[in-house]
Backbone as CSV, one residue per row, in Angstrom:
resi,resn,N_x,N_y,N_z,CA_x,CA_y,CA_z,C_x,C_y,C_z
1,UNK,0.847,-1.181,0.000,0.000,0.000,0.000,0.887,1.236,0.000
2,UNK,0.728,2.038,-0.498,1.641,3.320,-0.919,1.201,4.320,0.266
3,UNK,0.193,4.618,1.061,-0.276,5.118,2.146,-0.498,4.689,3.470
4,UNK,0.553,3.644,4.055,-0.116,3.650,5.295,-0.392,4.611,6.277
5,UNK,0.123,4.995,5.994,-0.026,6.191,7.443,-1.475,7.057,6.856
6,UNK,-1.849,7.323,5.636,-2.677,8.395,5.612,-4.277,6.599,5.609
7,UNK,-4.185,5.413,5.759,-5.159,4.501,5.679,-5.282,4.193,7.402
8,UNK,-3.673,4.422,7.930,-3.691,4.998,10.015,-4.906,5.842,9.793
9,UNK,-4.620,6.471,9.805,-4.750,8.312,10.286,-6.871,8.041,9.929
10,UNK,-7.301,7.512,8.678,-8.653,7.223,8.251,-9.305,6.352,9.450
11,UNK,-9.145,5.448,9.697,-9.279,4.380,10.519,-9.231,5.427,11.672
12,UNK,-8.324,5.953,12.430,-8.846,6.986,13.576,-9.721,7.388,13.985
13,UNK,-9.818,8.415,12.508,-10.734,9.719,12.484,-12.242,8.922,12.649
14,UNK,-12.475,7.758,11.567,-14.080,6.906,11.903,-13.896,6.716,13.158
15,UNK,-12.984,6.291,13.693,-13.093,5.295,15.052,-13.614,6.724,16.043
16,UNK,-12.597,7.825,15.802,-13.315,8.928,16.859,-14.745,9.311,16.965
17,UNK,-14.979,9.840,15.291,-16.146,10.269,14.603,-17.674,9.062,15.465
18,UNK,-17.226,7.691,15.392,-18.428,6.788,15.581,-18.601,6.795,17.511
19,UNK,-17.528,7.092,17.826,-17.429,7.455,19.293,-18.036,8.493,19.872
20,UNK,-18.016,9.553,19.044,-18.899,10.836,19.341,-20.590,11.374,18.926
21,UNK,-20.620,9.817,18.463,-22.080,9.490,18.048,-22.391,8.449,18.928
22,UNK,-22.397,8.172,20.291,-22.775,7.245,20.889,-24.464,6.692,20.862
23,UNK,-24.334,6.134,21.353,-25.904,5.781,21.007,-26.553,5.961,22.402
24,UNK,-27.534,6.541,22.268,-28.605,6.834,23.593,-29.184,5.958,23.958
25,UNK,-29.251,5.818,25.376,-30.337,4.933,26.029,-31.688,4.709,25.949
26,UNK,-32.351,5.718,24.875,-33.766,5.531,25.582,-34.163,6.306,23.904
27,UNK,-35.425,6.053,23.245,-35.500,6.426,21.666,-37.517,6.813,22.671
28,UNK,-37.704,8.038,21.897,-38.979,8.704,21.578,-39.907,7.675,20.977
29,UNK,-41.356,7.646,21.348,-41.913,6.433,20.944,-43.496,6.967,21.699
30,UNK,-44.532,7.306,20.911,-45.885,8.607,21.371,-45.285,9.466,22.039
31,UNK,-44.354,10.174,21.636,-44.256,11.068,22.897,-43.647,11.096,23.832
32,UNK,-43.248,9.769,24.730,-42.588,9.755,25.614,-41.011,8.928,25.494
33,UNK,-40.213,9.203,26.631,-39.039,8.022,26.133,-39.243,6.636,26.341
34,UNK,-38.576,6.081,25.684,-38.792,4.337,25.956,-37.339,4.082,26.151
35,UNK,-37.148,2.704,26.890,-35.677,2.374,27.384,-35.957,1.143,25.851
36,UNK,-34.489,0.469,25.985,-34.396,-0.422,24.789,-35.543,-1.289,24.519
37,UNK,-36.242,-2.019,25.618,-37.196,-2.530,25.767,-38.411,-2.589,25.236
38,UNK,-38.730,-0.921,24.871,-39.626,0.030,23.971,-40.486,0.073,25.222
39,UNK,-40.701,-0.248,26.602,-41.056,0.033,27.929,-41.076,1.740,28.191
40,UNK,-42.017,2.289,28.443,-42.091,3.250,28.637,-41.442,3.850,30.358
41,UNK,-40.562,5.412,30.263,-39.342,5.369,31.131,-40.428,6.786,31.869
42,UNK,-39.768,7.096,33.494,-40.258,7.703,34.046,-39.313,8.773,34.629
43,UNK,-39.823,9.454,34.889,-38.895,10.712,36.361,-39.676,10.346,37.321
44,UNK,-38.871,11.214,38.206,-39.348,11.323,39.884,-39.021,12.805,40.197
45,UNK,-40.397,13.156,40.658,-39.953,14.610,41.001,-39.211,14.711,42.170
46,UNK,-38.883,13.687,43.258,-38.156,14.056,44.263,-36.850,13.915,44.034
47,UNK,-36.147,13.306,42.939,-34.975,13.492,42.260,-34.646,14.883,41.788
48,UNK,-33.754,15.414,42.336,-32.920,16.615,42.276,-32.479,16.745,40.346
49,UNK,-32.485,17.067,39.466,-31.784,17.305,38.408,-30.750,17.829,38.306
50,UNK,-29.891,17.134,38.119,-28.616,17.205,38.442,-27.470,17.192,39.530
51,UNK,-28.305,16.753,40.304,-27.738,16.394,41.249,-26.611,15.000,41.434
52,UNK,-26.954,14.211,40.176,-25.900,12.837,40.141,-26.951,11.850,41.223
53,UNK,-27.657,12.124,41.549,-28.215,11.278,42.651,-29.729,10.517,42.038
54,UNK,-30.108,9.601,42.933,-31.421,9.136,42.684,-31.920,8.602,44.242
55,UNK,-32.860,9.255,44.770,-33.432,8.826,45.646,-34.706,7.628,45.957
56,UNK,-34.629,7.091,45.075,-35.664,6.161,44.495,-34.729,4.422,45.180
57,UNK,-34.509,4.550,46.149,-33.919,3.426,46.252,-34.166,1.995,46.964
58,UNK,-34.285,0.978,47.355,-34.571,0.168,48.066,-35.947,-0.396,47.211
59,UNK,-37.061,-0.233,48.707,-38.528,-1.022,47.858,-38.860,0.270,46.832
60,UNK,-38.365,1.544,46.903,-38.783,2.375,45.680,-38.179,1.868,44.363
61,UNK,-37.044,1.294,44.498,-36.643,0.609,43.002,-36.763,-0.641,42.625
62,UNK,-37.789,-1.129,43.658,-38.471,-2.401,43.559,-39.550,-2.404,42.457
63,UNK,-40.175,-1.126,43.233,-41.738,-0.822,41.584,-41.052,0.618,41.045
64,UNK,-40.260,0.750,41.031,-39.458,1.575,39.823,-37.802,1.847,39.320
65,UNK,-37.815,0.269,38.821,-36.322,-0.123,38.305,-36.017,0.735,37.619
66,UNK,-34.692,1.251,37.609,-33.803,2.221,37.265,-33.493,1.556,35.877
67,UNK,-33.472,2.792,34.733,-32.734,2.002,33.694,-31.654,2.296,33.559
68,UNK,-30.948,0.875,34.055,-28.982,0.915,34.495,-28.128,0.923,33.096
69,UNK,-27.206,1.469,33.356,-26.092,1.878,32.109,-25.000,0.622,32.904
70,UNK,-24.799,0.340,31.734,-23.528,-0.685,32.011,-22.186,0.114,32.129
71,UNK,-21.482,-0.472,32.161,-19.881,-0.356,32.567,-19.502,0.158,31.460
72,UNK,-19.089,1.344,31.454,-18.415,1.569,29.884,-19.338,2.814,29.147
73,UNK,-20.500,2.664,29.566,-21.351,3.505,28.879,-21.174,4.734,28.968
74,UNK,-21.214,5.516,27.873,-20.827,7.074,28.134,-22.063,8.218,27.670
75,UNK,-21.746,8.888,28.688,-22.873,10.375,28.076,-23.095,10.896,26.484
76,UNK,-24.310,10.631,26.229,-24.736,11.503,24.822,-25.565,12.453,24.903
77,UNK,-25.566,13.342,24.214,-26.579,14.544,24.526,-27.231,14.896,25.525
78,UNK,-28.873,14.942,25.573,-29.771,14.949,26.978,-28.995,13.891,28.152
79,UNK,-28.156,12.487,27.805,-28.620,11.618,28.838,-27.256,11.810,29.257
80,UNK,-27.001,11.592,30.583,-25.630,11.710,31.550,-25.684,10.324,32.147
81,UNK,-25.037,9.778,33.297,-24.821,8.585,33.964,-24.331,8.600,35.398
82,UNK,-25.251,8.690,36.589,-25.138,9.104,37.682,-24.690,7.455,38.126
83,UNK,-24.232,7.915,39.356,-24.241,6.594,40.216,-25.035,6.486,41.530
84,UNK,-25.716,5.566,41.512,-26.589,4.971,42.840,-26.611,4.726,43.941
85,UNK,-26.654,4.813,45.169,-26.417,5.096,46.105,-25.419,3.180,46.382
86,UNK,-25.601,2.777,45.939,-25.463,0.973,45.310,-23.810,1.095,44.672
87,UNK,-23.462,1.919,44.275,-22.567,2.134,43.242,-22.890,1.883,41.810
88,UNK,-23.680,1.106,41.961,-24.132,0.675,40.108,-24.680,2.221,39.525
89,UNK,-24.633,2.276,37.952,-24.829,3.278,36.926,-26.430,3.254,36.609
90,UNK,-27.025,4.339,36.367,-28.103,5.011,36.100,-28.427,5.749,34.954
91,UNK,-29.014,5.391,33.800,-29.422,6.851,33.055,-29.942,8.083,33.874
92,UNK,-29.811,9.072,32.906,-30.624,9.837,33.855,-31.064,10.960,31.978
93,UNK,-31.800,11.755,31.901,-32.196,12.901,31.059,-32.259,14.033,31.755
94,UNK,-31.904,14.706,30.706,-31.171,16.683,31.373,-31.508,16.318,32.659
95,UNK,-30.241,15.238,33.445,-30.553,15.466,34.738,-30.585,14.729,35.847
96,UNK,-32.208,14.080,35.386,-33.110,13.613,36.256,-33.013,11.581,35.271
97,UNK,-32.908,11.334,36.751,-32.282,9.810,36.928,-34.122,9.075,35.986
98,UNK,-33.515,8.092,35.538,-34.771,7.349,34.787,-35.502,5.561,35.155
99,UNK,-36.645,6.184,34.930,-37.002,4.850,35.752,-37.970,3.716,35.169
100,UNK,-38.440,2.470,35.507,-39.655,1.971,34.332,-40.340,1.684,35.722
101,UNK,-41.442,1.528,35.158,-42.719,1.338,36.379,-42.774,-0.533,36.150
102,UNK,-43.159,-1.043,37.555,-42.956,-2.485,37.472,-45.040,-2.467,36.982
103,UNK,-45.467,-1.999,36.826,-47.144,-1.921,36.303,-47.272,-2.039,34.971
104,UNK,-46.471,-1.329,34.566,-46.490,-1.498,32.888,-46.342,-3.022,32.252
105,UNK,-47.061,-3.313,31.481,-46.702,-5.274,31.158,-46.454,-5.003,29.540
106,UNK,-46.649,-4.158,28.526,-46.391,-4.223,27.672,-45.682,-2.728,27.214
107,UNK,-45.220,-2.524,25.622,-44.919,-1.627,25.127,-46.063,-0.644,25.265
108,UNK,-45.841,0.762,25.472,-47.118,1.534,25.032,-47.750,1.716,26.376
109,UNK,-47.540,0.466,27.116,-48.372,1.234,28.427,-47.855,2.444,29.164
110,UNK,-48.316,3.451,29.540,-47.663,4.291,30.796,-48.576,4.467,32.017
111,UNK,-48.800,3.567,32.690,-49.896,3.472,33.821,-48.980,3.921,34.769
112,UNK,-47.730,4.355,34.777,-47.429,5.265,36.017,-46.967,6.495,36.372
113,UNK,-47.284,6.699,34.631,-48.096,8.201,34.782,-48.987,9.134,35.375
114,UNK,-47.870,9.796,36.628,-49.089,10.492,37.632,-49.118,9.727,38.950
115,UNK,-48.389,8.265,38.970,-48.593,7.848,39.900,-48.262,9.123,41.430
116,UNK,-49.147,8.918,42.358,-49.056,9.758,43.441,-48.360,11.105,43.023
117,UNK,-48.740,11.414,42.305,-48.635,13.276,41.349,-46.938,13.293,41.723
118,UNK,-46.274,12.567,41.406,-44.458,12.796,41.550,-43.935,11.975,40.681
119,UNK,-44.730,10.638,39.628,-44.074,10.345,38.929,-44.214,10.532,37.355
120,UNK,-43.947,10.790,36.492,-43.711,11.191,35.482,-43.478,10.427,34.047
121,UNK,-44.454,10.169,32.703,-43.516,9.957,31.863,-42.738,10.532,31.326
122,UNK,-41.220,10.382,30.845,-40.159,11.480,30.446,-40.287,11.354,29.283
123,UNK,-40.297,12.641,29.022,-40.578,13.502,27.802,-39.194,13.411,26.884
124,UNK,-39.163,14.178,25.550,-37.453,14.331,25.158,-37.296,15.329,25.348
């Protein structure tokens, strides 16, 4: 090959370029966000935005599992990656930590919408 260095240098630039396009946790779907699942995702208004925190913990993340970011996962746009009082990783949107309601049984449902006027479906 008469170019290695300038077929280096290509190979980089994609490798950076596809890095800075990470892929988001959670895709728009009626309106609200959905986690990979296509499960419709929640806030909590007693979650601070931006705070890195989630107070939703114990039997609260019993009926509202956190949707966890694995090891490795990095911030894209709206979504950041707090840690849990657990140490384990958290989505969160502009903010505010994200959650799925254990009520919901299919795609499309959001039955915990409103639950006790503090929980929320998240919007984009």
């Amino acid at each position: 090959m008469k170019f290695p260095a300038l077929a280096t240098l290509t190979l980089a630039l994609l490798g950076a370029t596809a890095s800075a396009y990470a892929e988001v946790p959670a895709k728009v779907m009626n309106g609200m966000l959905v986690g990979p699942n296509q499960m419709t995702l929640y806030t909590f208004d007693n979650d601070v935005a931006g705070s890195g925190k989630s107070v939703c913990n114990g039997p609260c993340a019993t009926n509202w599992p956190p949707l966890m970011a694995a090891d490795g996962e990095q911030p894209s746009g709206d979504f950041t990656v707090i840690t849990r009082d657990d140490g384990k990783k958290q989505w969160a949107v502009k903010g505010k930590p994200l959650y799925y309601w254990v009520k919901d049984s299919k795609p499309g449902d959001a039955t915990g919408d409103g639950v006790n006027k503090v929980w929320h479906a998240a919007k984009p």
